[in-house]
mmCIF file of C-alpha atoms in Angstrom:
data_model
loop_
_atom_site.group_PDB
_atom_site.id
_atom_site.type_symbol
_atom_site.label_atom_id
_atom_site.label_comp_id
_atom_site.label_asym_id
_atom_site.label_seq_id
_atom_site.Cartn_x
_atom_site.Cartn_y
_atom_site.Cartn_z
ATOM 1 C CA UNK A 541 36.774 -24.196 38.566
ATOM 2 C CA UNK A 542 35.671 -24.739 35.041
ATOM 3 C CA UNK A 543 38.463 -26.285 32.991
ATOM 4 C CA UNK A 544 37.408 -24.351 29.897
ATOM 5 C CA UNK A 545 37.835 -20.746 30.959
ATOM 6 C CA UNK A 546 39.256 -20.728 34.485
ATOM 7 C CA UNK A 547 36.117 -18.948 35.713
ATOM 8 C CA UNK A 548 34.778 -20.136 39.047
ATOM 9 C CA UNK A 549 31.622 -22.185 38.484
ATOM 10 C CA UNK A 550 29.572 -19.903 40.760
ATOM 11 C CA UNK A 551 30.271 -16.873 38.588
ATOM 12 C CA UNK A 552 29.128 -18.692 35.441
ATOM 13 C CA UNK A 553 25.980 -19.835 37.235
ATOM 14 C CA UNK A 554 25.361 -16.293 38.460
ATOM 15 C CA UNK A 555 25.693 -14.893 34.914
ATOM 16 C CA UNK A 556 23.321 -17.536 33.575
ATOM 17 C CA UNK A 557 20.762 -16.841 36.298
ATOM 18 C CA UNK A 558 20.990 -13.103 35.649
ATOM 19 C CA UNK A 559 20.582 -13.678 31.900
ATOM 20 C CA UNK A 560 17.477 -15.814 32.525
ATOM 21 C CA UNK A 561 15.976 -13.116 34.752
ATOM 22 C CA UNK A 562 16.724 -10.442 32.152
ATOM 23 C CA UNK A 563 15.121 -12.561 29.406
ATOM 24 C CA UNK A 564 12.014 -12.957 31.584
ATOM 25 C CA UNK A 565 11.973 -9.222 32.298
ATOM 26 C CA UNK A 566 12.286 -8.410 28.584
ATOM 27 C CA UNK A 567 9.396 -10.767 27.869
ATOM 28 C CA UNK A 568 7.283 -9.093 30.544
ATOM 29 C CA UNK A 569 8.083 -5.675 29.057
ATOM 30 C CA UNK A 570 7.075 -6.951 25.600
ATOM 31 C CA UNK A 571 3.789 -8.231 26.977
ATOM 32 C CA UNK A 572 2.959 -5.037 28.864
ATOM 33 C CA UNK A 573 3.829 -2.979 25.802
ATOM 34 C CA UNK A 574 1.483 -5.091 23.671
ATOM 35 C CA UNK A 575 -1.353 -4.249 26.086
ATOM 36 C CA UNK A 576 -0.904 -0.492 25.725
ATOM 37 C CA UNK A 577 -0.259 0.526 22.122
ATOM 38 C CA UNK A 578 0.999 4.063 21.598
ATOM 39 C CA UNK A 579 -1.667 6.533 20.485
ATOM 40 C CA UNK A 580 0.054 7.394 17.196
ATOM 41 C CA UNK A 581 -1.551 7.451 13.752
ATOM 42 C CA UNK A 582 1.171 5.341 12.106
ATOM 43 C CA UNK A 583 0.968 1.535 12.480
ATOM 44 C CA UNK A 584 3.760 -0.523 14.005
ATOM 45 C CA UNK A 585 5.302 2.172 16.165
ATOM 46 C CA UNK A 586 6.235 1.000 19.660
ATOM 47 C CA UNK A 587 8.412 2.405 22.400
ATOM 48 C CA UNK A 588 10.496 -0.789 22.547
ATOM 49 C CA UNK A 589 10.695 -1.073 26.318
ATOM 50 C CA UNK A 590 12.225 -4.559 26.078
ATOM 51 C CA UNK A 591 15.228 -2.897 24.442
ATOM 52 C CA UNK A 592 16.003 -1.396 27.853
ATOM 53 C CA UNK A 593 16.934 -4.888 29.024
ATOM 54 C CA UNK A 594 19.030 -5.554 25.916
ATOM 55 C CA UNK A 595 21.007 -2.333 26.295
ATOM 56 C CA UNK A 596 21.661 -3.121 29.946
ATOM 57 C CA UNK A 597 22.714 -6.681 29.044
ATOM 58 C CA UNK A 598 25.226 -5.397 26.486
ATOM 59 C CA UNK A 599 26.823 -3.177 29.101
ATOM 60 C CA UNK A 600 26.651 -5.656 32.006
ATOM 61 C CA UNK A 601 27.018 -9.102 30.427
ATOM 62 C CA UNK A 602 28.503 -8.625 26.969
ATOM 63 C CA UNK A 603 27.389 -9.463 23.461
ATOM 64 C CA UNK A 604 26.817 -13.200 23.665
ATOM 65 C CA UNK A 605 24.524 -12.995 26.680
ATOM 66 C CA UNK A 606 22.695 -9.935 25.309
ATOM 67 C CA UNK A 607 22.222 -11.658 21.938
ATOM 68 C CA UNK A 608 20.861 -14.803 23.594
ATOM 69 C CA UNK A 609 18.502 -12.802 25.817
ATOM 70 C CA UNK A 610 17.267 -10.918 22.761
ATOM 71 C CA UNK A 611 16.698 -14.116 20.756
ATOM 72 C CA UNK A 612 14.860 -15.845 23.591
ATOM 73 C CA UNK A 613 12.626 -12.818 24.054
ATOM 74 C CA UNK A 614 11.872 -12.519 20.333
ATOM 75 C CA UNK A 615 10.964 -16.191 19.906
ATOM 76 C CA UNK A 616 8.847 -16.514 23.048
ATOM 77 C CA UNK A 617 7.181 -13.126 22.529
ATOM 78 C CA UNK A 618 6.470 -13.972 18.903
ATOM 79 C CA UNK A 619 4.967 -17.340 19.777
ATOM 80 C CA UNK A 620 2.798 -15.808 22.487
ATOM 81 C CA UNK A 621 1.754 -12.502 20.941
ATOM 82 C CA UNK A 622 2.385 -12.119 17.217
ATOM 83 C CA UNK A 623 2.890 -15.397 15.347
ATOM 84 C CA UNK A 624 5.429 -16.566 12.787
ATOM 85 C CA UNK A 625 5.571 -13.357 10.766
ATOM 86 C CA UNK A 626 5.971 -11.392 13.985
ATOM 87 C CA UNK A 627 8.978 -13.552 14.816
ATOM 88 C CA UNK A 628 10.474 -12.976 11.350
ATOM 89 C CA UNK A 629 10.102 -9.205 11.565
ATOM 90 C CA UNK A 630 11.266 -9.164 15.157
ATOM 91 C CA UNK A 631 14.369 -11.199 14.313
ATOM 92 C CA UNK A 632 15.246 -8.993 11.355
ATOM 93 C CA UNK A 633 14.986 -5.870 13.474
ATOM 94 C CA UNK A 634 16.366 -7.357 16.679
ATOM 95 C CA UNK A 635 19.468 -8.955 15.187
ATOM 96 C CA UNK A 636 20.359 -5.875 13.134
ATOM 97 C CA UNK A 637 19.703 -3.657 16.149
ATOM 98 C CA UNK A 638 21.883 -5.595 18.580
ATOM 99 C CA UNK A 639 24.731 -5.801 16.066
ATOM 100 C CA UNK A 640 24.642 -2.032 15.545
ATOM 101 C CA UNK A 641 24.384 -1.326 19.277
ATOM 102 C CA UNK A 642 27.255 -3.634 20.143
ATOM 103 C CA UNK A 643 29.532 -2.228 17.452
ATOM 104 C CA UNK A 644 28.848 1.328 18.630
ATOM 105 C CA UNK A 645 29.308 0.302 22.260
ATOM 106 C CA UNK A 646 32.676 -1.283 21.458
ATOM 107 C CA UNK A 647 33.971 1.932 19.850
ATOM 108 C CA UNK A 648 33.565 3.755 23.156
ATOM 109 C CA UNK A 649 32.561 6.895 21.247
ATOM 110 C CA UNK A 650 28.868 6.809 22.110
ATOM 111 C CA UNK A 651 26.914 7.167 25.296
ATOM 112 C CA UNK A 652 24.283 4.653 26.289
ATOM 113 C CA UNK A 653 21.689 7.054 24.846
ATOM 114 C CA UNK A 654 23.509 7.148 21.499
ATOM 115 C CA UNK A 655 23.852 3.371 21.409
ATOM 116 C CA UNK A 656 20.159 2.914 22.202
ATOM 117 C CA UNK A 657 19.115 5.550 19.665
ATOM 118 C CA UNK A 658 21.065 3.805 16.902
ATOM 119 C CA UNK A 659 19.529 0.509 18.009
ATOM 120 C CA UNK A 660 16.006 1.901 17.714
ATOM 121 C CA UNK A 661 16.633 3.142 14.182
ATOM 122 C CA UNK A 662 18.412 -0.092 13.187
ATOM 123 C CA UNK A 663 15.522 -2.171 14.523
ATOM 124 C CA UNK A 664 13.016 -0.259 12.402
ATOM 125 C CA UNK A 665 15.251 -0.468 9.341
ATOM 126 C CA UNK A 666 15.768 -4.209 9.775
ATOM 127 C CA UNK A 667 12.038 -4.803 10.040
ATOM 128 C CA UNK A 668 11.310 -2.703 6.950
ATOM 129 C CA UNK A 669 13.926 -4.531 4.902
ATOM 130 C CA UNK A 670 12.416 -7.860 5.977
ATOM 131 C CA UNK A 671 8.909 -6.671 5.130
ATOM 132 C CA UNK A 672 10.064 -5.412 1.734
ATOM 133 C CA UNK A 673 11.669 -8.763 0.976
ATOM 134 C CA UNK A 674 8.673 -10.791 2.174
ATOM 135 C CA UNK A 675 6.076 -8.847 0.189
ATOM 136 C CA UNK A 676 8.531 -8.184 -2.661
ATOM 137 C CA UNK A 677 7.804 -4.469 -2.713
ATOM 138 C CA UNK A 678 10.616 -1.984 -2.202
ATOM 139 C CA UNK A 679 8.073 0.850 -1.977
ATOM 140 C CA UNK A 680 7.581 -0.128 1.671
ATOM 141 C CA UNK A 681 10.918 1.534 2.372
ATOM 142 C CA UNK A 682 9.195 4.922 1.978
ATOM 143 C CA UNK A 683 7.752 4.274 5.453
ATOM 144 C CA UNK A 684 11.290 4.534 6.847
ATOM 145 C CA UNK A 685 11.054 8.325 7.052
ATOM 146 C CA UNK A 686 8.349 7.922 9.700
ATOM 147 C CA UNK A 687 10.040 5.020 11.456
ATOM 148 C CA UNK A 688 13.361 6.882 11.508
ATOM 149 C CA UNK A 689 11.939 9.508 13.836
ATOM 150 C CA UNK A 690 10.064 7.015 15.984
ATOM 151 C CA UNK A 691 13.281 4.984 16.345
ATOM 152 C CA UNK A 692 15.237 8.094 17.268
ATOM 153 C CA UNK A 693 12.748 9.237 19.885
ATOM 154 C CA UNK A 694 12.145 5.836 21.424
ATOM 155 C CA UNK A 695 15.880 5.082 21.388
ATOM 156 C CA UNK A 696 16.605 8.324 23.215
ATOM 157 C CA UNK A 697 13.912 7.610 25.821
ATOM 158 C CA UNK A 698 15.098 4.032 26.391
ATOM 159 C CA UNK A 699 18.761 5.112 26.439
ATOM 160 C CA UNK A 700 18.075 7.840 28.971
ATOM 161 C CA UNK A 701 16.181 5.408 31.192
ATOM 162 C CA UNK A 702 18.933 2.790 30.811
ATOM 163 C CA UNK A 703 21.539 5.384 31.809
ATOM 164 C CA UNK A 704 19.604 6.284 34.959
ATOM 165 C CA UNK A 705 19.191 2.634 35.937
ATOM 166 C CA UNK A 706 22.779 1.695 35.105
ATOM 167 C CA UNK A 707 24.150 4.444 37.352
ATOM 168 C CA UNK A 708 22.126 3.091 40.266
ATOM 169 C CA UNK A 709 23.031 -0.580 39.840
ATOM 170 C CA UNK A 710 25.570 -1.845 42.310
ATOM 171 C CA UNK A 711 28.834 -3.200 40.966
ATOM 172 C CA UNK A 712 28.576 -6.928 41.181
ATOM 173 C CA UNK A 713 31.028 -9.489 39.995
ATOM 174 C CA UNK A 714 29.297 -11.689 37.466
#
C-alpha cells in the first residue's frame, strides 16, 4: 500500500497506465483530425475529436488525470503539428474548456452531452481571447458568433458519442 493515500499500488499504476493510453489516443485523434480538415468556409473550425477522450477522462478518472491528459496532448500535438502559437491557442482553449466541463460535471445538472457542448464553446472562446490578446485586436471577438455554433454542434456530436461509449464501458476499479 502507498503510505500517502492508502490506495493499493496496483490501482495507482492501473490509473497511470490508463491515463497514458488515453493521452496517446487523444494525440492520435488530433493527428487524424489534422489530416482531414472539415469542409467549412470558416477557418479554424474542427470537430475536436480529441475532446472525446477528455470528456471520458473527466467521468472515469477525475479532474487531475483529465487535466494532465489534456496538457500532454496539447503540448505534444502542438510540437508535432502546429508550433508554438498552436500550443498557446490550444492551451488557452483547452484549459478554459476543461475547467468549464469539470465545473458543470460536478454540479450533476448536465448530461455528458451538455458538458461536452459547453466545453466546445469554452474552447473556442478561450482561443479567441488568446488570439485577441496576442494580436492586440479585440475585433477578433466578432468571429465568436461563428465559433459559438461550431462549438455547440461539435460539442453535441462529441458528447453524444462519449455517452454511447461510456454506457458500453465495463465498470472497472481504477
